[in-house]
mmCIF file of C-alpha atoms in Angstrom:
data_model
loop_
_atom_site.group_PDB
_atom_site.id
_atom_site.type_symbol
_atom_site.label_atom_id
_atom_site.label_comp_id
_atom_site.label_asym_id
_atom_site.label_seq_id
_atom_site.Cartn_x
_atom_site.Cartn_y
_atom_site.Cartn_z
ATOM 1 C CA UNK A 1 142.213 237.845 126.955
ATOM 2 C CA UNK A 2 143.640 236.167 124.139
ATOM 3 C CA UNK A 3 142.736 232.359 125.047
ATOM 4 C CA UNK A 4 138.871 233.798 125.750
ATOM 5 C CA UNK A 5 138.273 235.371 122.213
ATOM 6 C CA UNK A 6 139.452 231.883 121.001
ATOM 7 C CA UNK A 7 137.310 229.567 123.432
ATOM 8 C CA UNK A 8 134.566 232.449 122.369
ATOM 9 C CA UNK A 9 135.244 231.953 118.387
ATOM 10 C CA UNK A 10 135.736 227.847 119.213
ATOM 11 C CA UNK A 11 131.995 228.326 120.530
ATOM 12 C CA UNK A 12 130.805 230.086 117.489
ATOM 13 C CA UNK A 13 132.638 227.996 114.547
ATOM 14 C CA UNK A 14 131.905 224.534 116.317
ATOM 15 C CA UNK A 15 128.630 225.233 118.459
ATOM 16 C CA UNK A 16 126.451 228.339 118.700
ATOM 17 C CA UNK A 17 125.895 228.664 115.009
ATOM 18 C CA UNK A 18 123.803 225.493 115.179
ATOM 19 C CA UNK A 19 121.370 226.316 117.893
ATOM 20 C CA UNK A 20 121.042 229.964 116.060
ATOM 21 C CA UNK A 21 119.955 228.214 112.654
ATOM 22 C CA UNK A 22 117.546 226.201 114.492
ATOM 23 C CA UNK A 23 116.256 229.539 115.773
ATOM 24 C CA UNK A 24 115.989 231.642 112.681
ATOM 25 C CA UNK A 25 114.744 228.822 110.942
ATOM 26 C CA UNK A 26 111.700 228.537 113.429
ATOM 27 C CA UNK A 27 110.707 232.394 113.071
ATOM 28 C CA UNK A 28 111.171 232.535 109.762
ATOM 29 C CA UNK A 29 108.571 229.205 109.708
ATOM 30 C CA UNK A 30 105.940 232.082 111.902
ATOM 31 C CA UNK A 31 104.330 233.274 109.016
ATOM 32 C CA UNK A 32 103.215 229.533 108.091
ATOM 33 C CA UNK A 33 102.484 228.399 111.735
ATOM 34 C CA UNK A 34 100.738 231.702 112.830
ATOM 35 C CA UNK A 35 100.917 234.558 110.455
ATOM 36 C CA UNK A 36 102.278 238.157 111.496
ATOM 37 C CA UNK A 37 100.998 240.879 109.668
ATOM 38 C CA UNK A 38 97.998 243.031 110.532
ATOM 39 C CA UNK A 39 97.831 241.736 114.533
ATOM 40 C CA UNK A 40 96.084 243.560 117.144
ATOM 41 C CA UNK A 41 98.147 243.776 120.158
ATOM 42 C CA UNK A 42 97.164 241.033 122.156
ATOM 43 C CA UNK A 43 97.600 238.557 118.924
ATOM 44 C CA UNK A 44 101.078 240.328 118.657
ATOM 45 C CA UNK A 45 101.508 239.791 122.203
ATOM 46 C CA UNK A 46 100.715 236.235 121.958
ATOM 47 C CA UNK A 47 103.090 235.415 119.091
ATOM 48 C CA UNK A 48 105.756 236.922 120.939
ATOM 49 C CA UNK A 49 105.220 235.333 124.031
ATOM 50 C CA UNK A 50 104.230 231.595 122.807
ATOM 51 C CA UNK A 51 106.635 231.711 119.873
ATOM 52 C CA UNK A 52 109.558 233.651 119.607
ATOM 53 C CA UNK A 53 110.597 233.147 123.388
ATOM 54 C CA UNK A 54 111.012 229.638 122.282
ATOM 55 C CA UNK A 55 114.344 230.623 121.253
ATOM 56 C CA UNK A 56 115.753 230.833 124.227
ATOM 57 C CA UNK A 57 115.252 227.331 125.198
ATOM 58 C CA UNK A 58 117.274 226.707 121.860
ATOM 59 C CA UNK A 59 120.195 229.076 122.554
ATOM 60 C CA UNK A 60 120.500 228.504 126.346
ATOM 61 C CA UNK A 61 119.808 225.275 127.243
ATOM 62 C CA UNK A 62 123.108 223.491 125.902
ATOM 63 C CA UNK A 63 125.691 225.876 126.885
ATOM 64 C CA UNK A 64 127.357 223.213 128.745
ATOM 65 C CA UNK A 65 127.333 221.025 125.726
ATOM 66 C CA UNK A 66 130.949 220.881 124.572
ATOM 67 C CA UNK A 67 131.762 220.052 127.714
ATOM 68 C CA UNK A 68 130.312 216.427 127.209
ATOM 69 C CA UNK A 69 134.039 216.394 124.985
ATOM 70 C CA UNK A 70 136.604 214.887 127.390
ATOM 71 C CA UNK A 71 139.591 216.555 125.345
ATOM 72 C CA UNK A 72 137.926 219.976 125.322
ATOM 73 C CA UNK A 73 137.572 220.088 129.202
ATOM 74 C CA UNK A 74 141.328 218.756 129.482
ATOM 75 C CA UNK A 75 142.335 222.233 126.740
ATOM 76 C CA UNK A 76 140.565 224.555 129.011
ATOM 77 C CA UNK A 77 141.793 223.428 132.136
ATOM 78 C CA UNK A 78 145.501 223.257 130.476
ATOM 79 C CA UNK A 79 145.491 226.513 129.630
ATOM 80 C CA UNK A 80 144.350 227.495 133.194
ATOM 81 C CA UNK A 81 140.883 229.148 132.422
ATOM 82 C CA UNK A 82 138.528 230.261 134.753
ATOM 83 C CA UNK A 83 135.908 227.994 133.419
ATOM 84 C CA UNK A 84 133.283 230.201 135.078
ATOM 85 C CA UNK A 85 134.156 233.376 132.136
ATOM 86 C CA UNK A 86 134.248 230.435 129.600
ATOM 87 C CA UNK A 87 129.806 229.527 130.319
ATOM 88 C CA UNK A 88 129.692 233.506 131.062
ATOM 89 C CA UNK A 89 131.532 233.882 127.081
ATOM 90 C CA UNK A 90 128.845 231.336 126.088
ATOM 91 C CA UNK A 91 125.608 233.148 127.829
ATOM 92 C CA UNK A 92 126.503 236.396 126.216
ATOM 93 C CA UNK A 93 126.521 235.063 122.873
ATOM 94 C CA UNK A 94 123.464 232.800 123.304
ATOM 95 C CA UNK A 95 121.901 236.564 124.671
ATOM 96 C CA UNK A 96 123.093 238.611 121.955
ATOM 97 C CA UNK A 97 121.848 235.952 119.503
ATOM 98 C CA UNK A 98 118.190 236.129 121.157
ATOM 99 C CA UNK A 99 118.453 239.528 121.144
ATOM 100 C CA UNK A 100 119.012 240.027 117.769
ATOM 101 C CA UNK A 101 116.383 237.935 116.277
ATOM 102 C CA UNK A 102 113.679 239.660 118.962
ATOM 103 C CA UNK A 103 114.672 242.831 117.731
ATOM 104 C CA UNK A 104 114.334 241.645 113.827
ATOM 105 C CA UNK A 105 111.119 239.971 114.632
ATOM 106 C CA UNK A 106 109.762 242.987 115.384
ATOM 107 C CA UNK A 107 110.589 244.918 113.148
ATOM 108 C CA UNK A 108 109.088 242.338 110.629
ATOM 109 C CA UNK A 109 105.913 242.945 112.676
ATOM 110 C CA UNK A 110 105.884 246.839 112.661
ATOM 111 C CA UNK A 111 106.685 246.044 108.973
ATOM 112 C CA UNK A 112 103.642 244.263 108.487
ATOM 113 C CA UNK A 113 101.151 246.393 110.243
ATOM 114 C CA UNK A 114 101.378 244.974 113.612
ATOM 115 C CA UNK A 115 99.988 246.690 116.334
ATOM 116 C CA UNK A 116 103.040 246.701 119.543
ATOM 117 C CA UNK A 117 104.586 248.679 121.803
ATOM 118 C CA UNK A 118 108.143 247.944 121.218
ATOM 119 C CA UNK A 119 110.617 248.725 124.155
ATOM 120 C CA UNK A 120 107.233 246.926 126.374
ATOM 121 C CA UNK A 121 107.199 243.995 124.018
ATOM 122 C CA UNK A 122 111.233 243.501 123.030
ATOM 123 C CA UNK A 123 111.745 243.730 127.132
ATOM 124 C CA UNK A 124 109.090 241.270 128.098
ATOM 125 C CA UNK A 125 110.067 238.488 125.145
ATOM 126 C CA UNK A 126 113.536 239.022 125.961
ATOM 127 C CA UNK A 127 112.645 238.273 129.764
ATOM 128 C CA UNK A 128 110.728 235.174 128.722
ATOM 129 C CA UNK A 129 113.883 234.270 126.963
ATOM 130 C CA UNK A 130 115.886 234.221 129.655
ATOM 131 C CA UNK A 131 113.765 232.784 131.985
ATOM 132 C CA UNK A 132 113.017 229.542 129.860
ATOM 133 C CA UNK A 133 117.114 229.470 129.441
ATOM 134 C CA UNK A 134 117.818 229.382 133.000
ATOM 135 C CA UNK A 135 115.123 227.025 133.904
ATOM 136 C CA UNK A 136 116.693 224.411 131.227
ATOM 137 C CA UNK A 137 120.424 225.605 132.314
ATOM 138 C CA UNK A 138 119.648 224.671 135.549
ATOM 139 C CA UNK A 139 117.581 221.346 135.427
ATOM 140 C CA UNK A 140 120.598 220.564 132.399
ATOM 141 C CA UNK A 141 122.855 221.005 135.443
ATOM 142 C CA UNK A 142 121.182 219.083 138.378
ATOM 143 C CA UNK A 143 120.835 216.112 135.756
ATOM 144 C CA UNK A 144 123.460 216.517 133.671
ATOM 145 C CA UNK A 145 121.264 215.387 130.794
ATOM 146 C CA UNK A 146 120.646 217.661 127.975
ATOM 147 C CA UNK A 147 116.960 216.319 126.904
ATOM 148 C CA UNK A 148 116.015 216.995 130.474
ATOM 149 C CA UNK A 149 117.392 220.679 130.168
ATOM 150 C CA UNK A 150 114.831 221.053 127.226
ATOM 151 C CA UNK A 151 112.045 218.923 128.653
ATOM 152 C CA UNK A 152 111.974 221.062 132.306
ATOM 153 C CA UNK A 153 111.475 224.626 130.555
ATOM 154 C CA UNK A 154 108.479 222.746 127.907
ATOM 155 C CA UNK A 155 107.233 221.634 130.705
ATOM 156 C CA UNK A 156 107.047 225.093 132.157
ATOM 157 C CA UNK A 157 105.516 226.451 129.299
ATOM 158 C CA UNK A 158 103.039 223.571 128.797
ATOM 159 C CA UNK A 159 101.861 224.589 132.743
ATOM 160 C CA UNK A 160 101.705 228.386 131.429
ATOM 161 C CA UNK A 161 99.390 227.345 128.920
ATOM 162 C CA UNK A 162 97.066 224.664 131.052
ATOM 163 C CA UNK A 163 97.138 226.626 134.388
ATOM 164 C CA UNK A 164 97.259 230.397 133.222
ATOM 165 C CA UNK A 165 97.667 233.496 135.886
ATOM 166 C CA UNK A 166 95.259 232.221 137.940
ATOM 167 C CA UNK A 167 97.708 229.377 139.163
ATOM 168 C CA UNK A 168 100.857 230.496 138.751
ATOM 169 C CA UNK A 169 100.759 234.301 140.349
ATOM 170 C CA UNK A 170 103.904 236.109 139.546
ATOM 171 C CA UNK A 171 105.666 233.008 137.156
ATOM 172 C CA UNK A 172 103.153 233.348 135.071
ATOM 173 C CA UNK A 173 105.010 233.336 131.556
ATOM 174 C CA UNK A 174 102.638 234.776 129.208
ATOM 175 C CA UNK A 175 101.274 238.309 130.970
ATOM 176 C CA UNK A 176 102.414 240.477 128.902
ATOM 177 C CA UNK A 177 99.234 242.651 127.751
ATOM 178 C CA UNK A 178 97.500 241.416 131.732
ATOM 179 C CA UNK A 179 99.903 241.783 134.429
ATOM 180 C CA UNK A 180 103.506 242.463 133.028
ATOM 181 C CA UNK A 181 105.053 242.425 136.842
ATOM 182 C CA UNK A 182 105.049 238.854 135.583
ATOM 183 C CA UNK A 183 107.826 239.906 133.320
ATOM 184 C CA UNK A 184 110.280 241.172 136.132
ATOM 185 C CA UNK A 185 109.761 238.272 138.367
ATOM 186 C CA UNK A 186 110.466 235.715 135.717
ATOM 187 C CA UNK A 187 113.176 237.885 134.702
ATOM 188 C CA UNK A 188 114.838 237.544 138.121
ATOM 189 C CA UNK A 189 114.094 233.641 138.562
ATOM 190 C CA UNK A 190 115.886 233.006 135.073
ATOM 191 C CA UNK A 191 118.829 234.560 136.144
ATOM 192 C CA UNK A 192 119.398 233.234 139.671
ATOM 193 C CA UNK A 193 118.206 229.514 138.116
ATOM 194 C CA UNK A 194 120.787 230.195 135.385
ATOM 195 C CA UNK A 195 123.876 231.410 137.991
ATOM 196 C CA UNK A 196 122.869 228.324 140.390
ATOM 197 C CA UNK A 197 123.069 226.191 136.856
ATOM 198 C CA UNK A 198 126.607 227.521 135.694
ATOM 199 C CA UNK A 199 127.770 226.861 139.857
ATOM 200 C CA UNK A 200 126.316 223.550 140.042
ATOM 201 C CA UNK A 201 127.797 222.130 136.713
ATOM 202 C CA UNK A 202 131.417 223.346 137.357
ATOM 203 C CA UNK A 203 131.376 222.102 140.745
ATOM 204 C CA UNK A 204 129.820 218.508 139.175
ATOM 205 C CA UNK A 205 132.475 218.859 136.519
ATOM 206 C CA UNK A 206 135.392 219.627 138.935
ATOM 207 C CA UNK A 207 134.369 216.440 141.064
ATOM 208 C CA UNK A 208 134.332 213.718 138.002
ATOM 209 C CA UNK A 209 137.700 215.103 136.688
ATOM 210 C CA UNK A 210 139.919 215.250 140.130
#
């Protein structure tokens, strides 16, 4: 347990705090970009949903980072660490991260008269979230290339945008206030994407270093 809460605060001192300062500083930029006070719900809706799920791309997406450092990898595997509870370690905190600053968003919304329904909107956001994570965990892991982890779930969200519903069905990642099934499915896809991801990159990593 010990060697955990160490890789865990190694991740927090050296890594995470980055990617969550890159993250609060781009919803606390929302008020300048969009503005969120006195929203109906579908503008509240669409803040949440074409904004704040952003973050998850930041938070997610380079979990495998430190591994890129040779004598980091050599550490872990010294100290005979399942390297699987080491990415899990790293997922959690990237999750409790995004779900912290979802839940604070919101309450600067209901704060400034926004109209939402909160367990519907934190639950769909935080789905987004996840989804856009384990689309850019995974194509991070098939390429082993960081800019294409970010580039695959922008991509994603760029098709949201230019296709809408009526092209995407179920993956839809904006269908919050029209068909929030949407929310579930996406749910589902970012989690199996981002267990195939964590898989694929220790079995890659296993292979260079034996």
């Amino acid at each position: 347990m010990e060697k955990y809460l160490e890789i865990t605060k190694v991740q927090l001192k050296h890594h995470a705090w980055q990617h969550l300062l890159v993250s609060i500083l781009l919803l606390a930029a929302s008020p300048l970009v969009l503005g969120i006070s006195n929203l109906d719900a579908a503008q509240s809706a669409k803040v949440l949903e074409t904004y704040v799920a952003l973050t998850g791309i930041i938070l997610f997406v380079p979990v495998f980072l430190p591994e890129q450092d040779r004598d980091l990898w050599d550490v872990i595997k010294a100290k005979y660490t399942n390297i699987m509870s080491v990415y899990l370690a790293r997922i959690l905190i990237s999750l409790l991260f995004s779900a912290l600053l979802t839940l604070a968003f919101l309450l600067v919304m209901k704060a400034g008269n926004c109209e939402i329904e909160p367990g519907k909107y934190y639950f769909g956001t935080m789905a987004e979230i996840i989804a856009f994570g384990g689309i850019g965990i995974f194509a991070y892991a098939v390429t082993d290339n960081l800019i294409v982890g970010y580039m695959i779930p922008l991509g994603y969200y760029v098709a949201g945008i230019m296709a809408g519903y009526q092209y995407m069905k179920k993956f839809y990642p904006f269908g919050m206030l029209t068909d929030y099934d949407t929310k579930y499915w996406i749910l589902a896809a970012g989690l199996v994407l981002m267990g195939c991801g964590i898989m694929l990159f220790r079995r890659r990593r296993c292979l260079q270093l034996h």
